[in-house]
């Protein structure tokens, strides 16, 4: 059976991907900006490891994202 991180890495196989890093409350999170050219859309997915995260952490994460202005430290671009 696949792990949650493996699903994060392989789901949405019909999209182009740009791997990024996000900084939230001193934590570096893995993120992927997914580009779906058939639907003319893009969206961000984040992998948040660990069990110790609480609701406040996720609220801070969501509130820190500012469409078009949040700095994302780029990585590789990949076609799935």
PDB file with SEQRES, HELIX, SHEET and CRYST1 records, atoms N, CA, C and O in Angstrom:
SEQRES   1 A   80  UNK UNK UNK UNK UNK UNK UNK UNK UNK UNK UNK UNK UNK          
SEQRES   2 A   80  UNK UNK UNK UNK UNK UNK UNK UNK UNK UNK UNK UNK UNK          
SEQRES   3 A   80  UNK UNK UNK UNK UNK UNK UNK UNK UNK UNK UNK UNK UNK          
SEQRES   4 A   80  UNK UNK UNK UNK UNK UNK UNK UNK UNK UNK UNK UNK UNK          
SEQRES   5 A   80  UNK UNK UNK UNK UNK UNK UNK UNK UNK UNK UNK UNK UNK          
SEQRES   6 A   80  UNK UNK UNK UNK UNK UNK UNK UNK UNK UNK UNK UNK UNK          
SEQRES   7 A   80  UNK UNK                                                      
HELIX    1 AA1 UNK A    4  UNK A   10  1                                   7    
HELIX    2 AA2 UNK A   55  UNK A   64  1                                  10    
SHEET    1 AA1 4 UNK A  41  UNK A  47  0                                        
SHEET    2 AA1 4 UNK A  27  UNK A  36 -1                                        
SHEET    3 AA1 4 UNK A  16  UNK A  24 -1                                        
SHEET    4 AA1 4 UNK A  73  UNK A  79 -1                                        
CRYST1    1.000    1.000    1.000  90.00  90.00  90.00 P 1           1          
ATOM      1  N   UNK A   1       0.841  -1.182   0.000  1.00  0.00           N  
ATOM      2  CA  UNK A   1       0.000   0.000   0.000  1.00  0.00           C  
ATOM      3  C   UNK A   1       0.888   1.248   0.000  1.00  0.00           C  
ATOM      4  O   UNK A   1       1.913   1.290   0.682  1.00  0.00           O  
ATOM      5  N   UNK A   2       0.495   2.239  -0.752  1.00  0.00           N  
ATOM      6  CA  UNK A   2       1.269   3.476  -0.868  1.00  0.00           C  
ATOM      7  C   UNK A   2       1.145   4.317   0.404  1.00  0.00           C  
ATOM      8  O   UNK A   2       0.136   4.268   1.107  1.00  0.00           O  
ATOM      9  N   UNK A   3       2.189   5.084   0.675  1.00  0.00           N  
ATOM     10  CA  UNK A   3       2.146   6.009   1.805  1.00  0.00           C  
ATOM     11  C   UNK A   3       1.470   7.302   1.368  1.00  0.00           C  
ATOM     12  O   UNK A   3       1.289   7.547   0.175  1.00  0.00           O  
ATOM     13  N   UNK A   4       1.104   8.115   2.331  1.00  0.00           N  
ATOM     14  CA  UNK A   4       0.484   9.402   2.022  1.00  0.00           C  
ATOM     15  C   UNK A   4       1.435  10.272   1.195  1.00  0.00           C  
ATOM     16  O   UNK A   4       0.995  10.968   0.280  1.00  0.00           O  
ATOM     17  N   UNK A   5       2.727  10.237   1.509  1.00  0.00           N  
ATOM     18  CA  UNK A   5       3.696  11.034   0.745  1.00  0.00           C  
ATOM     19  C   UNK A   5       3.792  10.536  -0.696  1.00  0.00           C  
ATOM     20  O   UNK A   5       3.960  11.343  -1.611  1.00  0.00           O  
ATOM     21  N   UNK A   6       3.690   9.233  -0.916  1.00  0.00           N  
ATOM     22  CA  UNK A   6       3.714   8.704  -2.283  1.00  0.00           C  
ATOM     23  C   UNK A   6       2.490   9.166  -3.069  1.00  0.00           C  
ATOM     24  O   UNK A   6       2.599   9.471  -4.257  1.00  0.00           O  
ATOM     25  N   UNK A   7       1.332   9.220  -2.421  1.00  0.00           N  
ATOM     26  CA  UNK A   7       0.152   9.770  -3.091  1.00  0.00           C  
ATOM     27  C   UNK A   7       0.358  11.242  -3.424  1.00  0.00           C  
ATOM     28  O   UNK A   7      -0.015  11.696  -4.506  1.00  0.00           O  
ATOM     29  N   UNK A   8       0.951  11.985  -2.496  1.00  0.00           N  
ATOM     30  CA  UNK A   8       1.247  13.403  -2.730  1.00  0.00           C  
ATOM     31  C   UNK A   8       2.121  13.561  -3.965  1.00  0.00           C  
ATOM     32  O   UNK A   8       1.898  14.464  -4.772  1.00  0.00           O  
ATOM     33  N   UNK A   9       3.109  12.696  -4.118  1.00  0.00           N  
ATOM     34  CA  UNK A   9       4.049  12.789  -5.238  1.00  0.00           C  
ATOM     35  C   UNK A   9       3.455  12.331  -6.573  1.00  0.00           C  
ATOM     36  O   UNK A   9       3.892  12.799  -7.624  1.00  0.00           O  
ATOM     37  N   UNK A  10       2.471  11.428  -6.554  1.00  0.00           N  
ATOM     38  CA  UNK A  10       2.034  10.811  -7.812  1.00  0.00           C  
ATOM     39  C   UNK A  10       0.605  11.123  -8.229  1.00  0.00           C  
ATOM     40  O   UNK A  10       0.240  10.857  -9.374  1.00  0.00           O  
ATOM     41  N   UNK A  11      -0.217  11.677  -7.345  1.00  0.00           N  
ATOM     42  CA  UNK A  11      -1.603  11.958  -7.719  1.00  0.00           C  
ATOM     43  C   UNK A  11      -1.652  13.090  -8.752  1.00  0.00           C  
ATOM     44  O   UNK A  11      -0.684  13.838  -8.888  1.00  0.00           O  
ATOM     45  N   UNK A  12      -2.731  13.219  -9.456  1.00  0.00           N  
ATOM     46  CA  UNK A  12      -2.906  14.211 -10.525  1.00  0.00           C  
ATOM     47  C   UNK A  12      -1.855  14.018 -11.620  1.00  0.00           C  
ATOM     48  O   UNK A  12      -1.137  14.949 -11.986  1.00  0.00           O  
ATOM     49  N   UNK A  13      -1.784  12.798 -12.128  1.00  0.00           N  
ATOM     50  CA  UNK A  13      -0.762  12.450 -13.117  1.00  0.00           C  
ATOM     51  C   UNK A  13      -0.968  13.134 -14.464  1.00  0.00           C  
ATOM     52  O   UNK A  13      -0.091  13.056 -15.324  1.00  0.00           O  
ATOM     53  N   UNK A  14      -2.089  13.796 -14.671  1.00  0.00           N  
ATOM     54  CA  UNK A  14      -2.375  14.464 -15.947  1.00  0.00           C  
ATOM     55  C   UNK A  14      -1.920  15.930 -15.949  1.00  0.00           C  
ATOM     56  O   UNK A  14      -2.220  16.661 -16.894  1.00  0.00           O  
ATOM     57  N   UNK A  15      -1.218  16.361 -14.931  1.00  0.00           N  
ATOM     58  CA  UNK A  15      -0.838  17.765 -14.805  1.00  0.00           C  
ATOM     59  C   UNK A  15       0.670  17.957 -14.948  1.00  0.00           C  
ATOM     60  O   UNK A  15       1.454  17.020 -14.792  1.00  0.00           O  
ATOM     61  N   UNK A  16       1.049  19.188 -15.247  1.00  0.00           N  
ATOM     62  CA  UNK A  16       2.454  19.595 -15.154  1.00  0.00           C  
ATOM     63  C   UNK A  16       2.670  20.068 -13.721  1.00  0.00           C  
ATOM     64  O   UNK A  16       1.753  20.609 -13.103  1.00  0.00           O  
ATOM     65  N   UNK A  17       3.876  19.869 -13.187  1.00  0.00           N  
ATOM     66  CA  UNK A  17       4.147  20.145 -11.771  1.00  0.00           C  
ATOM     67  C   UNK A  17       5.363  21.031 -11.593  1.00  0.00           C  
ATOM     68  O   UNK A  17       6.370  20.875 -12.283  1.00  0.00           O  
ATOM     69  N   UNK A  18       5.258  21.949 -10.670  1.00  0.00           N  
ATOM     70  CA  UNK A  18       6.417  22.719 -10.244  1.00  0.00           C  
ATOM     71  C   UNK A  18       6.583  22.489  -8.739  1.00  0.00           C  
ATOM     72  O   UNK A  18       5.745  22.909  -7.940  1.00  0.00           O  
ATOM     73  N   UNK A  19       7.655  21.830  -8.374  1.00  0.00           N  
ATOM     74  CA  UNK A  19       7.919  21.535  -6.967  1.00  0.00           C  
ATOM     75  C   UNK A  19       8.447  22.795  -6.282  1.00  0.00           C  
ATOM     76  O   UNK A  19       9.341  23.466  -6.797  1.00  0.00           O  
ATOM     77  N   UNK A  20       7.883  23.105  -5.119  1.00  0.00           N  
ATOM     78  CA  UNK A  20       8.234  24.326  -4.395  1.00  0.00           C  
ATOM     79  C   UNK A  20       8.400  24.021  -2.906  1.00  0.00           C  
ATOM     80  O   UNK A  20       8.055  22.934  -2.443  1.00  0.00           O  
ATOM     81  N   UNK A  21       8.924  24.978  -2.178  1.00  0.00           N  
ATOM     82  CA  UNK A  21       9.030  24.922  -0.722  1.00  0.00           C  
ATOM     83  C   UNK A  21       8.285  26.125  -0.155  1.00  0.00           C  
ATOM     84  O   UNK A  21       8.345  27.221  -0.712  1.00  0.00           O  
ATOM     85  N   UNK A  22       7.586  25.914   0.952  1.00  0.00           N  
ATOM     86  CA  UNK A  22       6.894  26.989   1.655  1.00  0.00           C  
ATOM     87  C   UNK A  22       7.420  27.030   3.087  1.00  0.00           C  
ATOM     88  O   UNK A  22       7.718  25.991   3.675  1.00  0.00           O  
ATOM     89  N   UNK A  23       7.531  28.223   3.637  1.00  0.00           N  
ATOM     90  CA  UNK A  23       7.929  28.380   5.033  1.00  0.00           C  
ATOM     91  C   UNK A  23       6.721  28.845   5.833  1.00  0.00           C  
ATOM     92  O   UNK A  23       6.134  29.888   5.546  1.00  0.00           O  
ATOM     93  N   UNK A  24       6.357  28.054   6.842  1.00  0.00           N  
ATOM     94  CA  UNK A  24       5.224  28.381   7.701  1.00  0.00           C  
ATOM     95  C   UNK A  24       5.637  28.114   9.141  1.00  0.00           C  
ATOM     96  O   UNK A  24       5.973  26.985   9.496  1.00  0.00           O  
ATOM     97  N   UNK A  25       5.612  29.152   9.967  1.00  0.00           N  
ATOM     98  CA  UNK A  25       5.955  29.044  11.386  1.00  0.00           C  
ATOM     99  C   UNK A  25       7.265  28.294  11.603  1.00  0.00           C  
ATOM    100  O   UNK A  25       7.361  27.449  12.494  1.00  0.00           O  
ATOM    101  N   UNK A  26       8.259  28.597  10.801  1.00  0.00           N  
ATOM    102  CA  UNK A  26       9.572  27.975  10.942  1.00  0.00           C  
ATOM    103  C   UNK A  26       9.686  26.580  10.349  1.00  0.00           C  
ATOM    104  O   UNK A  26      10.747  25.963  10.444  1.00  0.00           O  
ATOM    105  N   UNK A  27       8.637  26.073   9.748  1.00  0.00           N  
ATOM    106  CA  UNK A  27       8.668  24.754   9.114  1.00  0.00           C  
ATOM    107  C   UNK A  27       8.778  24.915   7.606  1.00  0.00           C  
ATOM    108  O   UNK A  27       8.102  25.752   7.008  1.00  0.00           O  
ATOM    109  N   UNK A  28       9.635  24.105   7.000  1.00  0.00           N  
ATOM    110  CA  UNK A  28       9.726  24.043   5.540  1.00  0.00           C  
ATOM    111  C   UNK A  28       8.791  22.950   5.062  1.00  0.00           C  
ATOM    112  O   UNK A  28       8.941  21.794   5.456  1.00  0.00           O  
ATOM    113  N   UNK A  29       7.831  23.294   4.222  1.00  0.00           N  
ATOM    114  CA  UNK A  29       6.879  22.321   3.705  1.00  0.00           C  
ATOM    115  C   UNK A  29       7.114  22.092   2.222  1.00  0.00           C  
ATOM    116  O   UNK A  29       7.443  23.020   1.482  1.00  0.00           O  
ATOM    117  N   UNK A  30       6.943  20.848   1.795  1.00  0.00           N  
ATOM    118  CA  UNK A  30       6.985  20.531   0.376  1.00  0.00           C  
ATOM    119  C   UNK A  30       5.650  20.902  -0.239  1.00  0.00           C  
ATOM    120  O   UNK A  30       4.592  20.625   0.325  1.00  0.00           O  
ATOM    121  N   UNK A  31       5.714  21.529  -1.393  1.00  0.00           N  
ATOM    122  CA  UNK A  31       4.499  21.891  -2.106  1.00  0.00           C  
ATOM    123  C   UNK A  31       4.664  21.609  -3.582  1.00  0.00           C  
ATOM    124  O   UNK A  31       5.783  21.519  -4.088  1.00  0.00           O  
ATOM    125  N   UNK A  32       3.563  21.474  -4.258  1.00  0.00           N  
ATOM    126  CA  UNK A  32       3.573  21.298  -5.710  1.00  0.00           C  
ATOM    127  C   UNK A  32       2.492  22.197  -6.287  1.00  0.00           C  
ATOM    128  O   UNK A  32       1.333  22.132  -5.878  1.00  0.00           O  
ATOM    129  N   UNK A  33       2.882  23.039  -7.244  1.00  0.00           N  
ATOM    130  CA  UNK A  33       1.909  23.801  -8.008  1.00  0.00           C  
ATOM    131  C   UNK A  33       1.574  22.936  -9.216  1.00  0.00           C  
ATOM    132  O   UNK A  33       2.442  22.626 -10.033  1.00  0.00           O  
ATOM    133  N   UNK A  34       0.309  22.552  -9.318  1.00  0.00           N  
ATOM    134  CA  UNK A  34      -0.147  21.671 -10.394  1.00  0.00           C  
ATOM    135  C   UNK A  34      -0.842  22.506 -11.459  1.00  0.00           C  
ATOM    136  O   UNK A  34      -1.725  23.307 -11.151  1.00  0.00           O  
ATOM    137  N   UNK A  35      -0.444  22.317 -12.707  1.00  0.00           N  
ATOM    138  CA  UNK A  35      -1.032  23.030 -13.841  1.00  0.00           C  
ATOM    139  C   UNK A  35      -1.831  22.033 -14.677  1.00  0.00           C  
ATOM    140  O   UNK A  35      -1.269  21.094 -15.241  1.00  0.00           O  
ATOM    141  N   UNK A  36      -3.132  22.244 -14.752  1.00  0.00           N  
ATOM    142  CA  UNK A  36      -4.008  21.392 -15.547  1.00  0.00           C  
ATOM    143  C   UNK A  36      -4.416  22.185 -16.787  1.00  0.00           C  
ATOM    144  O   UNK A  36      -5.319  23.019 -16.732  1.00  0.00           O  
ATOM    145  N   UNK A  37      -3.744  21.917 -17.899  1.00  0.00           N  
ATOM    146  CA  UNK A  37      -3.974  22.697 -19.107  1.00  0.00           C  
ATOM    147  C   UNK A  37      -5.310  22.365 -19.766  1.00  0.00           C  
ATOM    148  O   UNK A  37      -5.839  23.186 -20.514  1.00  0.00           O  
ATOM    149  N   UNK A  38      -5.864  21.187 -19.508  1.00  0.00           N  
ATOM    150  CA  UNK A  38      -7.162  20.860 -20.097  1.00  0.00           C  
ATOM    151  C   UNK A  38      -8.294  21.643 -19.431  1.00  0.00           C  
ATOM    152  O   UNK A  38      -9.317  21.896 -20.068  1.00  0.00           O  
ATOM    153  N   UNK A  39      -8.135  22.028 -18.178  1.00  0.00           N  
ATOM    154  CA  UNK A  39      -9.141  22.816 -17.459  1.00  0.00           C  
ATOM    155  C   UNK A  39      -8.712  24.267 -17.262  1.00  0.00           C  
ATOM    156  O   UNK A  39      -9.432  25.042 -16.633  1.00  0.00           O  
ATOM    157  N   UNK A  40      -7.540  24.647 -17.796  1.00  0.00           N  
ATOM    158  CA  UNK A  40      -7.016  26.009 -17.673  1.00  0.00           C  
ATOM    159  C   UNK A  40      -6.989  26.445 -16.208  1.00  0.00           C  
ATOM    160  O   UNK A  40      -7.477  27.519 -15.855  1.00  0.00           O  
ATOM    161  N   UNK A  41      -6.416  25.600 -15.373  1.00  0.00           N  
ATOM    162  CA  UNK A  41      -6.383  25.902 -13.938  1.00  0.00           C  
ATOM    163  C   UNK A  41      -5.040  25.490 -13.338  1.00  0.00           C  
ATOM    164  O   UNK A  41      -4.306  24.670 -13.890  1.00  0.00           O  
ATOM    165  N   UNK A  42      -4.758  26.081 -12.210  1.00  0.00           N  
ATOM    166  CA  UNK A  42      -3.569  25.733 -11.432  1.00  0.00           C  
ATOM    167  C   UNK A  42      -3.965  25.745  -9.965  1.00  0.00           C  
ATOM    168  O   UNK A  42      -4.811  26.535  -9.544  1.00  0.00           O  
ATOM    169  N   UNK A  43      -3.342  24.858  -9.187  1.00  0.00           N  
ATOM    170  CA  UNK A  43      -3.622  24.822  -7.760  1.00  0.00           C  
ATOM    171  C   UNK A  43      -2.413  24.305  -7.011  1.00  0.00           C  
ATOM    172  O   UNK A  43      -1.537  23.657  -7.584  1.00  0.00           O  
ATOM    173  N   UNK A  44      -2.377  24.596  -5.745  1.00  0.00           N  
ATOM    174  CA  UNK A  44      -1.250  24.262  -4.882  1.00  0.00           C  
ATOM    175  C   UNK A  44      -1.625  23.110  -3.967  1.00  0.00           C  
ATOM    176  O   UNK A  44      -2.705  23.105  -3.376  1.00  0.00           O  
ATOM    177  N   UNK A  45      -0.735  22.137  -3.851  1.00  0.00           N  
ATOM    178  CA  UNK A  45      -0.885  21.084  -2.858  1.00  0.00           C  
ATOM    179  C   UNK A  45       0.313  21.144  -1.923  1.00  0.00           C  
ATOM    180  O   UNK A  45       1.418  21.480  -2.350  1.00  0.00           O  
ATOM    181  N   UNK A  46       0.104  20.825  -0.666  1.00  0.00           N  
ATOM    182  CA  UNK A  46       1.176  20.852   0.332  1.00  0.00           C  
ATOM    183  C   UNK A  46       1.191  19.528   1.087  1.00  0.00           C  
ATOM    184  O   UNK A  46       0.144  18.958   1.395  1.00  0.00           O  
ATOM    185  N   UNK A  47       2.387  19.057   1.374  1.00  0.00           N  
ATOM    186  CA  UNK A  47       2.537  17.876   2.220  1.00  0.00           C  
ATOM    187  C   UNK A  47       2.981  18.354   3.592  1.00  0.00           C  
ATOM    188  O   UNK A  47       4.036  18.973   3.735  1.00  0.00           O  
ATOM    189  N   UNK A  48       2.163  18.060   4.603  1.00  0.00           N  
ATOM    190  CA  UNK A  48       2.460  18.477   5.979  1.00  0.00           C  
ATOM    191  C   UNK A  48       2.731  17.207   6.782  1.00  0.00           C  
ATOM    192  O   UNK A  48       1.791  16.504   7.151  1.00  0.00           O  
ATOM    193  N   UNK A  49       4.002  16.901   7.061  1.00  0.00           N  
ATOM    194  CA  UNK A  49       4.312  15.671   7.783  1.00  0.00           C  
ATOM    195  C   UNK A  49       4.045  15.801   9.279  1.00  0.00           C  
ATOM    196  O   UNK A  49       3.954  16.904   9.818  1.00  0.00           O  
ATOM    197  N   UNK A  50       3.926  14.668   9.922  1.00  0.00           N  
ATOM    198  CA  UNK A  50       3.797  14.632  11.373  1.00  0.00           C  
ATOM    199  C   UNK A  50       2.358  14.608  11.851  1.00  0.00           C  
ATOM    200  O   UNK A  50       1.434  14.996  11.137  1.00  0.00           O  
ATOM    201  N   UNK A  51       2.198  14.142  13.077  1.00  0.00           N  
ATOM    202  CA  UNK A  51       0.874  14.049  13.689  1.00  0.00           C  
ATOM    203  C   UNK A  51       0.616  15.166  14.683  1.00  0.00           C  
ATOM    204  O   UNK A  51      -0.511  15.336  15.147  1.00  0.00           O  
ATOM    205  N   UNK A  52       1.646  15.927  15.014  1.00  0.00           N  
ATOM    206  CA  UNK A  52       1.524  16.913  16.088  1.00  0.00           C  
ATOM    207  C   UNK A  52       0.940  18.250  15.643  1.00  0.00           C  
ATOM    208  O   UNK A  52       0.836  19.169  16.456  1.00  0.00           O  
ATOM    209  N   UNK A  53       0.560  18.383  14.390  1.00  0.00           N  
ATOM    210  CA  UNK A  53      -0.018  19.646  13.897  1.00  0.00           C  
ATOM    211  C   UNK A  53      -1.441  19.806  14.409  1.00  0.00           C  
ATOM    212  O   UNK A  53      -2.213  18.848  14.438  1.00  0.00           O  
ATOM    213  N   UNK A  54      -1.774  21.005  14.807  1.00  0.00           N  
ATOM    214  CA  UNK A  54      -3.135  21.261  15.270  1.00  0.00           C  
ATOM    215  C   UNK A  54      -3.850  22.191  14.290  1.00  0.00           C  
ATOM    216  O   UNK A  54      -3.263  22.640  13.306  1.00  0.00           O  
ATOM    217  N   UNK A  55      -5.098  22.468  14.566  1.00  0.00           N  
ATOM    218  CA  UNK A  55      -5.912  23.299  13.676  1.00  0.00           C  
ATOM    219  C   UNK A  55      -5.306  24.686  13.483  1.00  0.00           C  
ATOM    220  O   UNK A  55      -5.379  25.246  12.390  1.00  0.00           O  
ATOM    221  N   UNK A  56      -4.718  25.232  14.518  1.00  0.00           N  
ATOM    222  CA  UNK A  56      -4.112  26.568  14.428  1.00  0.00           C  
ATOM    223  C   UNK A  56      -3.016  26.609  13.370  1.00  0.00           C  
ATOM    224  O   UNK A  56      -2.912  27.586  12.629  1.00  0.00           O  
ATOM    225  N   UNK A  57      -2.196  25.560  13.288  1.00  0.00           N  
ATOM    226  CA  UNK A  57      -1.141  25.505  12.277  1.00  0.00           C  
ATOM    227  C   UNK A  57      -1.737  25.599  10.878  1.00  0.00           C  
ATOM    228  O   UNK A  57      -1.235  26.347  10.040  1.00  0.00           O  
ATOM    229  N   UNK A  58      -2.809  24.844  10.618  1.00  0.00           N  
ATOM    230  CA  UNK A  58      -3.415  24.844   9.283  1.00  0.00           C  
ATOM    231  C   UNK A  58      -4.094  26.173   8.975  1.00  0.00           C  
ATOM    232  O   UNK A  58      -4.111  26.604   7.822  1.00  0.00           O  
ATOM    233  N   UNK A  59      -4.647  26.819   9.981  1.00  0.00           N  
ATOM    234  CA  UNK A  59      -5.231  28.148   9.766  1.00  0.00           C  
ATOM    235  C   UNK A  59      -4.142  29.158   9.415  1.00  0.00           C  
ATOM    236  O   UNK A  59      -4.335  29.998   8.536  1.00  0.00           O  
ATOM    237  N   UNK A  60      -3.006  29.080  10.093  1.00  0.00           N  
ATOM    238  CA  UNK A  60      -1.871  29.962   9.777  1.00  0.00           C  
ATOM    239  C   UNK A  60      -1.375  29.685   8.361  1.00  0.00           C  
ATOM    240  O   UNK A  60      -1.071  30.615   7.614  1.00  0.00           O  
ATOM    241  N   UNK A  61      -1.294  28.419   7.995  1.00  0.00           N  
ATOM    242  CA  UNK A  61      -0.872  28.049   6.641  1.00  0.00           C  
ATOM    243  C   UNK A  61      -1.805  28.661   5.599  1.00  0.00           C  
ATOM    244  O   UNK A  61      -1.347  29.296   4.648  1.00  0.00           O  
ATOM    245  N   UNK A  62      -3.095  28.475   5.774  1.00  0.00           N  
ATOM    246  CA  UNK A  62      -4.063  29.006   4.801  1.00  0.00           C  
ATOM    247  C   UNK A  62      -4.050  30.529   4.764  1.00  0.00           C  
ATOM    248  O   UNK A  62      -4.161  31.121   3.691  1.00  0.00           O  
ATOM    249  N   UNK A  63      -3.915  31.168   5.921  1.00  0.00           N  
ATOM    250  CA  UNK A  63      -3.910  32.631   5.969  1.00  0.00           C  
ATOM    251  C   UNK A  63      -2.611  33.226   5.438  1.00  0.00           C  
ATOM    252  O   UNK A  63      -2.575  34.403   5.079  1.00  0.00           O  
ATOM    253  N   UNK A  64      -1.540  32.427   5.384  1.00  0.00           N  
ATOM    254  CA  UNK A  64      -0.265  32.943   4.877  1.00  0.00           C  
ATOM    255  C   UNK A  64      -0.211  32.954   3.357  1.00  0.00           C  
ATOM    256  O   UNK A  64       0.657  33.602   2.771  1.00  0.00           O  
ATOM    257  N   UNK A  65      -1.130  32.242   2.715  1.00  0.00           N  
ATOM    258  CA  UNK A  65      -1.152  32.203   1.255  1.00  0.00           C  
ATOM    259  C   UNK A  65      -1.891  33.416   0.726  1.00  0.00           C  
ATOM    260  O   UNK A  65      -3.051  33.651   1.066  1.00  0.00           O  
ATOM    261  N   UNK A  66      -1.212  34.181  -0.106  1.00  0.00           N  
ATOM    262  CA  UNK A  66      -1.775  35.387  -0.687  1.00  0.00           C  
ATOM    263  C   UNK A  66      -1.669  35.239  -2.201  1.00  0.00           C  
ATOM    264  O   UNK A  66      -0.582  35.358  -2.766  1.00  0.00           O  
ATOM    265  N   UNK A  67      -2.798  34.981  -2.855  1.00  0.00           N  
ATOM    266  CA  UNK A  67      -2.828  34.666  -4.279  1.00  0.00           C  
ATOM    267  C   UNK A  67      -2.002  35.654  -5.097  1.00  0.00           C  
ATOM    268  O   UNK A  67      -2.244  36.861  -5.075  1.00  0.00           O  
ATOM    269  N   UNK A  68      -1.029  35.118  -5.813  1.00  0.00           N  
ATOM    270  CA  UNK A  68      -0.192  35.924  -6.693  1.00  0.00           C  
ATOM    271  C   UNK A  68       0.961  36.629  -6.007  1.00  0.00           C  
ATOM    272  O   UNK A  68       1.813  37.203  -6.685  1.00  0.00           O  
ATOM    273  N   UNK A  69       1.015  36.604  -4.671  1.00  0.00           N  
ATOM    274  CA  UNK A  69       2.069  37.330  -3.966  1.00  0.00           C  
ATOM    275  C   UNK A  69       2.894  36.475  -3.012  1.00  0.00           C  
ATOM    276  O   UNK A  69       3.937  36.927  -2.540  1.00  0.00           O  
ATOM    277  N   UNK A  70       2.461  35.269  -2.718  1.00  0.00           N  
ATOM    278  CA  UNK A  70       3.200  34.421  -1.792  1.00  0.00           C  
ATOM    279  C   UNK A  70       4.470  33.929  -2.469  1.00  0.00           C  
ATOM    280  O   UNK A  70       4.405  33.321  -3.538  1.00  0.00           O  
ATOM    281  N   UNK A  71       5.634  34.185  -1.857  1.00  0.00           N  
ATOM    282  CA  UNK A  71       6.876  33.706  -2.472  1.00  0.00           C  
ATOM    283  C   UNK A  71       6.986  32.187  -2.338  1.00  0.00           C  
ATOM    284  O   UNK A  71       6.870  31.636  -1.243  1.00  0.00           O  
ATOM    285  N   UNK A  72       7.208  31.535  -3.454  1.00  0.00           N  
ATOM    286  CA  UNK A  72       7.441  30.092  -3.472  1.00  0.00           C  
ATOM    287  C   UNK A  72       8.851  29.862  -3.977  1.00  0.00           C  
ATOM    288  O   UNK A  72       9.215  30.321  -5.060  1.00  0.00           O  
ATOM    289  N   UNK A  73       9.640  29.151  -3.193  1.00  0.00           N  
ATOM    290  CA  UNK A  73      11.006  28.856  -3.616  1.00  0.00           C  
ATOM    291  C   UNK A  73      10.948  27.688  -4.581  1.00  0.00           C  
ATOM    292  O   UNK A  73      10.649  26.559  -4.194  1.00  0.00           O  
ATOM    293  N   UNK A  74      11.239  27.975  -5.843  1.00  0.00           N  
ATOM    294  CA  UNK A  74      11.054  27.011  -6.910  1.00  0.00           C  
ATOM    295  C   UNK A  74      12.043  25.870  -6.889  1.00  0.00           C  
ATOM    296  O   UNK A  74      13.158  25.984  -6.380  1.00  0.00           O  
ATOM    297  N   UNK A  75      11.609  24.794  -7.444  1.00  0.00           N  
ATOM    298  CA  UNK A  75      12.434  23.614  -7.621  1.00  0.00           C  
ATOM    299  C   UNK A  75      12.328  23.181  -9.050  1.00  0.00           C  
ATOM    300  O   UNK A  75      12.396  24.001  -9.965  1.00  0.00           O  
ATOM    301  N   UNK A  76      12.162  21.901  -9.248  1.00  0.00           N  
ATOM    302  CA  UNK A  76      12.111  21.378 -10.607  1.00  0.00           C  
ATOM    303  C   UNK A  76      10.689  21.430 -11.167  1.00  0.00           C  
ATOM    304  O   UNK A  76       9.709  21.407 -10.422  1.00  0.00           O  
ATOM    305  N   UNK A  77      10.603  21.499 -12.470  1.00  0.00           N  
ATOM    306  CA  UNK A  77       9.328  21.432 -13.176  1.00  0.00           C  
ATOM    307  C   UNK A  77       9.289  20.077 -13.864  1.00  0.00           C  
ATOM    308  O   UNK A  77      10.269  19.655 -14.478  1.00  0.00           O  
ATOM    309  N   UNK A  78       8.146  19.392 -13.760  1.00  0.00           N  
ATOM    310  CA  UNK A  78       8.046  18.034 -14.275  1.00  0.00           C  
ATOM    311  C   UNK A  78       6.699  17.837 -14.960  1.00  0.00           C  
ATOM    312  O   UNK A  78       5.668  18.293 -14.465  1.00  0.00           O  
ATOM    313  N   UNK A  79       6.715  17.163 -16.089  1.00  0.00           N  
ATOM    314  CA  UNK A  79       5.480  16.721 -16.724  1.00  0.00           C  
ATOM    315  C   UNK A  79       5.197  15.325 -16.203  1.00  0.00           C  
ATOM    316  O   UNK A  79       6.068  14.456 -16.240  1.00  0.00           O  
ATOM    317  N   UNK A  80       3.992  15.108 -15.721  1.00  0.00           N  
ATOM    318  CA  UNK A  80       3.661  13.805 -15.127  1.00  0.00           C  
ATOM    319  C   UNK A  80       3.406  12.774 -16.186  1.00  0.00           C  
ATOM    320  O   UNK A  80       3.114  11.621 -15.868  1.00  0.00           O  
TER     321      UNK A  80                                                      
END                                                                             
